[in-house]
Amino acid sequence: MSQPDLETRIRTCRQCPLVETCRMPVPGQGNFSASILFVGEAPGKQEDEQNAPFVGRSGQLLTSILEELGYLRERDYYITNIVKCRPPNNRDPNGEEIAICSAYLVEQIETMRPSVIVTLGRFSFQFLVPGRGMTESRGRCFRIHAVAGRSLSFAPVVLACYHPAVALYDPKKRGIITDDLSILPSLVQQLSVSDS
Ligand code: URA
């Protein structure tokens, strides 16, 4: 399935009750031909209003960190969430919502075929790399061959990163996120050599 078809399917999804309380599912944004895919948790209020991921306060913080590192959304990465609809009052998505909606993420991964998937926060990380804690994993890379028990047709690397919301009130975390993301250029380059 092409990216536009997949995004249209996501926008018209009616598979779980979250769609009743949000404006519309938010498929993702950026360059689908890039090597890097960022995966967050779920849209918030701003994202729901603008139908774009990571455009609210934590998104602006992430975007500015990435711009400092030379990465532009429209050119260098695609960004989405594990759950595409805004949960009411910004509560955490529950297991059932993740189980249903993550099928779209798996399709996005298979269609885009990124060499690196950066998980933002524990929900996307623990979905892609189950059984590991965030504290011990942050800043580390994990080669994955399957997602939710389903084999992938390629083997991307997952880079575990804190969710940018944690840096809104803790400047030290901003530094940690910047450090963790600063390995991206060499990681992407190394993978493009080893996978070619
Ligand atoms: N937080 C997320 O996890 N995703 C968004 O799109 C915005 C904030």
mmCIF file of C-alpha atoms and ligand atoms in Angstrom:
data_model
loop_
_atom_site.group_PDB
_atom_site.id
_atom_site.type_symbol
_atom_site.label_atom_id
_atom_site.label_comp_id
_atom_site.label_asym_id
_atom_site.label_seq_id
_atom_site.Cartn_x
_atom_site.Cartn_y
_atom_site.Cartn_z
ATOM 1 C CA MET A 1 0.000 0.000 0.000
ATOM 2 C CA SER A 2 1.277 3.502 -0.828
ATOM 3 C CA GLN A 3 1.853 6.160 1.843
ATOM 4 C CA PRO A 4 -1.151 8.307 0.717
ATOM 5 C CA ASP A 5 -3.465 5.254 0.756
ATOM 6 C CA LEU A 6 -2.234 4.249 4.178
ATOM 7 C CA GLU A 7 -2.702 7.784 5.527
ATOM 8 C CA THR A 8 -6.228 7.894 4.084
ATOM 9 C CA ARG A 9 -7.056 4.550 5.740
ATOM 10 C CA ILE A 10 -5.774 5.883 9.063
ATOM 11 C CA ARG A 11 -7.744 9.147 8.722
ATOM 12 C CA THR A 12 -10.951 7.226 8.050
ATOM 13 C CA CYS A 13 -10.396 4.534 10.720
ATOM 14 C CA ARG A 14 -13.355 3.722 12.972
ATOM 15 C CA GLN A 15 -11.911 0.682 14.703
ATOM 16 C CA CYS A 16 -11.934 1.840 18.305
ATOM 17 C CA PRO A 17 -13.947 4.256 20.489
ATOM 18 C CA LEU A 18 -11.133 6.846 20.654
ATOM 19 C CA VAL A 19 -12.260 8.175 17.297
ATOM 20 C CA GLU A 20 -15.554 9.311 18.860
ATOM 21 C CA THR A 21 -13.826 11.777 21.207
ATOM 22 C CA CYS A 22 -11.132 13.216 18.948
ATOM 23 C CA ARG A 23 -11.449 15.339 15.813
ATOM 24 C CA MET A 24 -9.740 12.889 13.492
ATOM 25 C CA PRO A 25 -6.904 10.315 13.576
ATOM 26 C CA VAL A 26 -3.444 11.854 12.966
ATOM 27 C CA PRO A 27 -1.476 9.595 10.577
ATOM 28 C CA GLY A 28 1.960 11.249 10.707
ATOM 29 C CA GLN A 29 4.042 13.906 9.001
ATOM 30 C CA GLY A 30 7.387 14.312 7.279
ATOM 31 C CA ASN A 31 9.403 12.599 4.595
ATOM 32 C CA PHE A 32 8.280 8.989 4.195
ATOM 33 C CA SER A 33 11.356 8.306 2.023
ATOM 34 C CA ALA A 34 13.754 9.290 4.801
ATOM 35 C CA SER A 35 15.810 6.769 6.819
ATOM 36 C CA ILE A 36 14.496 7.812 10.239
ATOM 37 C CA LEU A 37 11.067 7.200 11.766
ATOM 38 C CA PHE A 38 10.114 8.786 15.107
ATOM 39 C CA VAL A 39 7.308 7.154 17.079
ATOM 40 C CA GLY A 40 5.613 8.854 20.037
ATOM 41 C CA GLU A 41 2.626 7.986 22.167
ATOM 42 C CA ALA A 42 -0.588 9.647 20.964
ATOM 43 C CA PRO A 43 -1.680 13.071 19.702
ATOM 44 C CA GLY A 44 -2.435 15.774 22.275
ATOM 45 C CA LYS A 45 -4.796 18.757 21.980
ATOM 46 C CA GLN A 46 -2.712 20.770 19.502
ATOM 47 C CA GLU A 47 -2.001 17.706 17.387
ATOM 48 C CA ASP A 48 -5.711 16.866 17.290
ATOM 49 C CA GLU A 49 -6.585 20.446 16.291
ATOM 50 C CA GLN A 50 -3.903 20.700 13.588
ATOM 51 C CA ASN A 51 -4.022 17.047 12.445
ATOM 52 C CA ALA A 52 -0.231 16.860 12.718
ATOM 53 C CA PRO A 53 1.951 15.003 15.240
ATOM 54 C CA PHE A 54 4.276 16.736 17.712
ATOM 55 C CA VAL A 55 3.208 20.332 17.068
ATOM 56 C CA GLY A 56 2.339 21.222 20.693
ATOM 57 C CA ARG A 57 4.855 22.208 23.396
ATOM 58 C CA SER A 58 6.714 18.898 23.627
ATOM 59 C CA GLY A 59 6.691 18.609 19.842
ATOM 60 C CA GLN A 60 8.147 22.087 19.441
ATOM 61 C CA LEU A 61 10.884 21.179 21.914
ATOM 62 C CA LEU A 62 11.696 17.999 19.972
ATOM 63 C CA THR A 63 11.625 19.869 16.656
ATOM 64 C CA SER A 64 14.060 22.463 17.972
ATOM 65 C CA ILE A 65 16.455 19.784 19.293
ATOM 66 C CA LEU A 66 16.327 18.049 15.921
ATOM 67 C CA GLU A 67 16.880 21.318 14.049
ATOM 68 C CA GLU A 68 19.958 21.994 16.221
ATOM 69 C CA LEU A 69 21.228 18.606 15.066
ATOM 70 C CA GLY A 70 20.496 19.531 11.432
ATOM 71 C CA TYR A 71 17.313 17.489 10.978
ATOM 72 C CA LEU A 72 14.242 18.979 9.285
ATOM 73 C CA ARG A 73 10.878 17.234 9.430
ATOM 74 C CA GLU A 74 9.955 17.777 5.791
ATOM 75 C CA ARG A 75 13.337 16.471 4.624
ATOM 76 C CA ASP A 76 14.992 14.118 7.101
ATOM 77 C CA TYR A 77 12.405 12.083 8.990
ATOM 78 C CA TYR A 78 8.810 10.958 9.311
ATOM 79 C CA ILE A 79 7.069 11.229 12.691
ATOM 80 C CA THR A 80 3.997 9.440 13.991
ATOM 81 C CA ASN A 81 2.502 7.908 17.133
ATOM 82 C CA ILE A 82 1.674 4.401 18.262
ATOM 83 C CA VAL A 83 -1.938 5.535 18.811
ATOM 84 C CA LYS A 84 -3.296 7.850 16.122
ATOM 85 C CA CYS A 85 -6.256 9.394 17.985
ATOM 86 C CA ARG A 86 -6.077 11.777 20.942
ATOM 87 C CA PRO A 87 -7.147 9.989 24.142
ATOM 88 C CA PRO A 88 -9.683 12.026 26.194
ATOM 89 C CA ASN A 89 -8.006 14.514 28.568
ATOM 90 C CA ASN A 90 -4.614 13.346 27.287
ATOM 91 C CA ARG A 91 -4.762 10.175 29.387
ATOM 92 C CA ASP A 92 -2.330 7.364 28.554
ATOM 93 C CA PRO A 93 -3.507 5.035 25.790
ATOM 94 C CA ASN A 94 -4.639 1.662 27.174
ATOM 95 C CA GLY A 95 -3.510 -1.802 26.102
ATOM 96 C CA GLU A 96 -6.523 -2.441 23.907
ATOM 97 C CA GLU A 97 -6.154 0.876 22.071
ATOM 98 C CA ILE A 98 -2.466 0.157 21.493
ATOM 99 C CA ALA A 99 -3.227 -3.405 20.322
ATOM 100 C CA ILE A 100 -5.766 -2.174 17.752
ATOM 101 C CA CYS A 101 -4.036 0.972 16.515
ATOM 102 C CA SER A 102 -0.468 -0.370 16.395
ATOM 103 C CA ALA A 103 -1.406 -2.418 13.306
ATOM 104 C CA TYR A 104 -1.157 0.898 11.415
ATOM 105 C CA LEU A 105 2.290 1.562 12.853
ATOM 106 C CA VAL A 106 3.439 -1.885 11.708
ATOM 107 C CA GLU A 107 2.134 -1.102 8.203
ATOM 108 C CA GLN A 108 3.870 2.266 8.255
ATOM 109 C CA ILE A 109 7.145 0.578 9.273
ATOM 110 C CA GLU A 110 6.827 -2.059 6.524
ATOM 111 C CA THR A 111 5.940 0.542 3.881
ATOM 112 C CA MET A 112 8.539 3.137 4.848
ATOM 113 C CA ARG A 113 11.355 0.682 5.709
ATOM 114 C CA PRO A 114 13.347 3.130 7.869
ATOM 115 C CA SER A 115 16.835 2.071 8.910
ATOM 116 C CA VAL A 116 16.347 3.698 12.343
ATOM 117 C CA ILE A 117 13.195 3.944 14.450
ATOM 118 C CA VAL A 118 13.497 6.401 17.339
ATOM 119 C CA THR A 119 11.001 5.607 20.056
ATOM 120 C CA LEU A 120 9.881 8.600 22.129
ATOM 121 C CA GLY A 121 8.834 7.356 25.559
ATOM 122 C CA ARG A 122 7.949 3.970 26.936
ATOM 123 C CA PHE A 123 4.794 3.137 24.983
ATOM 124 C CA SER A 124 6.407 2.927 21.559
ATOM 125 C CA PHE A 125 9.648 1.512 22.969
ATOM 126 C CA GLN A 126 8.004 -1.315 24.882
ATOM 127 C CA PHE A 127 5.814 -2.145 21.895
ATOM 128 C CA LEU A 128 8.831 -2.507 19.593
ATOM 129 C CA VAL A 129 11.276 -3.893 22.177
ATOM 130 C CA PRO A 130 9.163 -5.716 24.763
ATOM 131 C CA GLY A 131 10.457 -6.697 28.186
ATOM 132 C CA ARG A 132 12.949 -3.888 28.719
ATOM 133 C CA GLY A 133 12.755 -0.835 30.987
ATOM 134 C CA MET A 134 13.225 2.711 29.708
ATOM 135 C CA THR A 135 15.836 3.785 32.264
ATOM 136 C CA GLU A 136 18.271 1.010 31.381
ATOM 137 C CA SER A 137 17.522 1.250 27.635
ATOM 138 C CA ARG A 138 17.537 4.967 26.918
ATOM 139 C CA GLY A 139 20.265 5.981 24.504
ATOM 140 C CA ARG A 140 20.774 2.361 23.420
ATOM 141 C CA CYS A 141 20.129 0.696 20.058
ATOM 142 C CA PHE A 142 18.269 -2.565 19.478
ATOM 143 C CA ARG A 143 18.126 -4.442 16.165
ATOM 144 C CA ILE A 144 14.583 -5.810 15.702
ATOM 145 C CA HIS A 145 13.413 -8.568 13.362
ATOM 146 C CA ALA A 146 9.747 -8.788 14.367
ATOM 147 C CA VAL A 147 7.007 -6.589 15.824
ATOM 148 C CA ALA A 148 4.217 -7.912 18.058
ATOM 149 C CA GLY A 149 5.092 -11.481 17.080
ATOM 150 C CA ARG A 150 5.024 -10.726 13.334
ATOM 151 C CA SER A 151 8.269 -11.009 11.370
ATOM 152 C CA LEU A 152 9.404 -7.901 9.551
ATOM 153 C CA SER A 153 10.736 -8.125 5.983
ATOM 154 C CA PHE A 154 13.811 -6.132 7.098
ATOM 155 C CA ALA A 155 15.635 -5.457 10.361
ATOM 156 C CA PRO A 156 15.581 -1.816 11.512
ATOM 157 C CA VAL A 157 17.442 -0.500 14.545
ATOM 158 C CA VAL A 158 15.411 0.992 17.401
ATOM 159 C CA LEU A 159 16.991 3.886 19.304
ATOM 160 C CA ALA A 160 15.288 4.326 22.686
ATOM 161 C CA CYS A 161 14.779 7.961 23.679
ATOM 162 C CA TYR A 162 12.880 9.773 26.420
ATOM 163 C CA HIS A 163 9.595 11.410 25.449
ATOM 164 C CA PRO A 164 10.292 15.158 24.924
ATOM 165 C CA ALA A 165 7.513 16.045 27.413
ATOM 166 C CA VAL A 166 9.893 15.027 30.233
ATOM 167 C CA ALA A 167 12.239 17.848 29.198
ATOM 168 C CA LEU A 168 9.598 20.580 29.453
ATOM 169 C CA TYR A 169 10.151 20.942 33.199
ATOM 170 C CA ASP A 170 13.619 19.423 33.513
ATOM 171 C CA PRO A 171 16.377 21.075 31.445
ATOM 172 C CA LYS A 172 18.788 18.208 32.299
ATOM 173 C CA LYS A 173 16.540 15.860 30.344
ATOM 174 C CA ARG A 174 16.764 18.150 27.316
ATOM 175 C CA GLY A 175 20.532 17.606 27.385
ATOM 176 C CA ILE A 176 20.069 13.837 27.689
ATOM 177 C CA ILE A 177 17.648 13.768 24.729
ATOM 178 C CA THR A 178 20.039 15.895 22.651
ATOM 179 C CA ASP A 179 22.953 13.591 23.506
ATOM 180 C CA ASP A 180 20.944 10.465 22.713
ATOM 181 C CA LEU A 181 19.793 11.857 19.352
ATOM 182 C CA SER A 182 23.238 13.162 18.437
ATOM 183 C CA ILE A 183 24.323 9.628 17.471
ATOM 184 C CA LEU A 184 21.786 9.640 14.605
ATOM 185 C CA PRO A 185 24.087 10.832 11.770
ATOM 186 C CA SER A 186 26.763 8.215 12.474
ATOM 187 C CA LEU A 187 24.157 5.515 13.160
ATOM 188 C CA VAL A 188 22.342 6.149 9.869
ATOM 189 C CA GLN A 189 25.629 6.261 7.982
ATOM 190 C CA GLN A 190 26.891 3.050 9.583
ATOM 191 C CA LEU A 191 23.615 1.264 8.761
ATOM 192 C CA SER A 192 23.580 2.473 5.171
ATOM 193 C CA VAL A 193 27.043 0.921 4.735
ATOM 194 C CA SER A 194 26.295 -2.343 6.571
ATOM 195 C CA ASP A 195 22.878 -2.864 4.919
ATOM 196 C CA SER A 196 24.007 -2.128 1.363
HETATM 197 N N1 URA B 1 3.044 13.589 22.425
HETATM 198 C C1 URA B 1 3.048 12.487 21.633
HETATM 199 O O1 URA B 1 3.418 11.409 22.085
HETATM 200 N N2 URA B 1 2.675 12.614 20.391
HETATM 201 C C2 URA B 1 2.305 13.754 19.853
HETATM 202 O O2 URA B 1 1.988 13.779 18.665
HETATM 203 C C3 URA B 1 2.323 14.895 20.683
HETATM 204 C C4 URA B 1 2.691 14.793 21.960
#
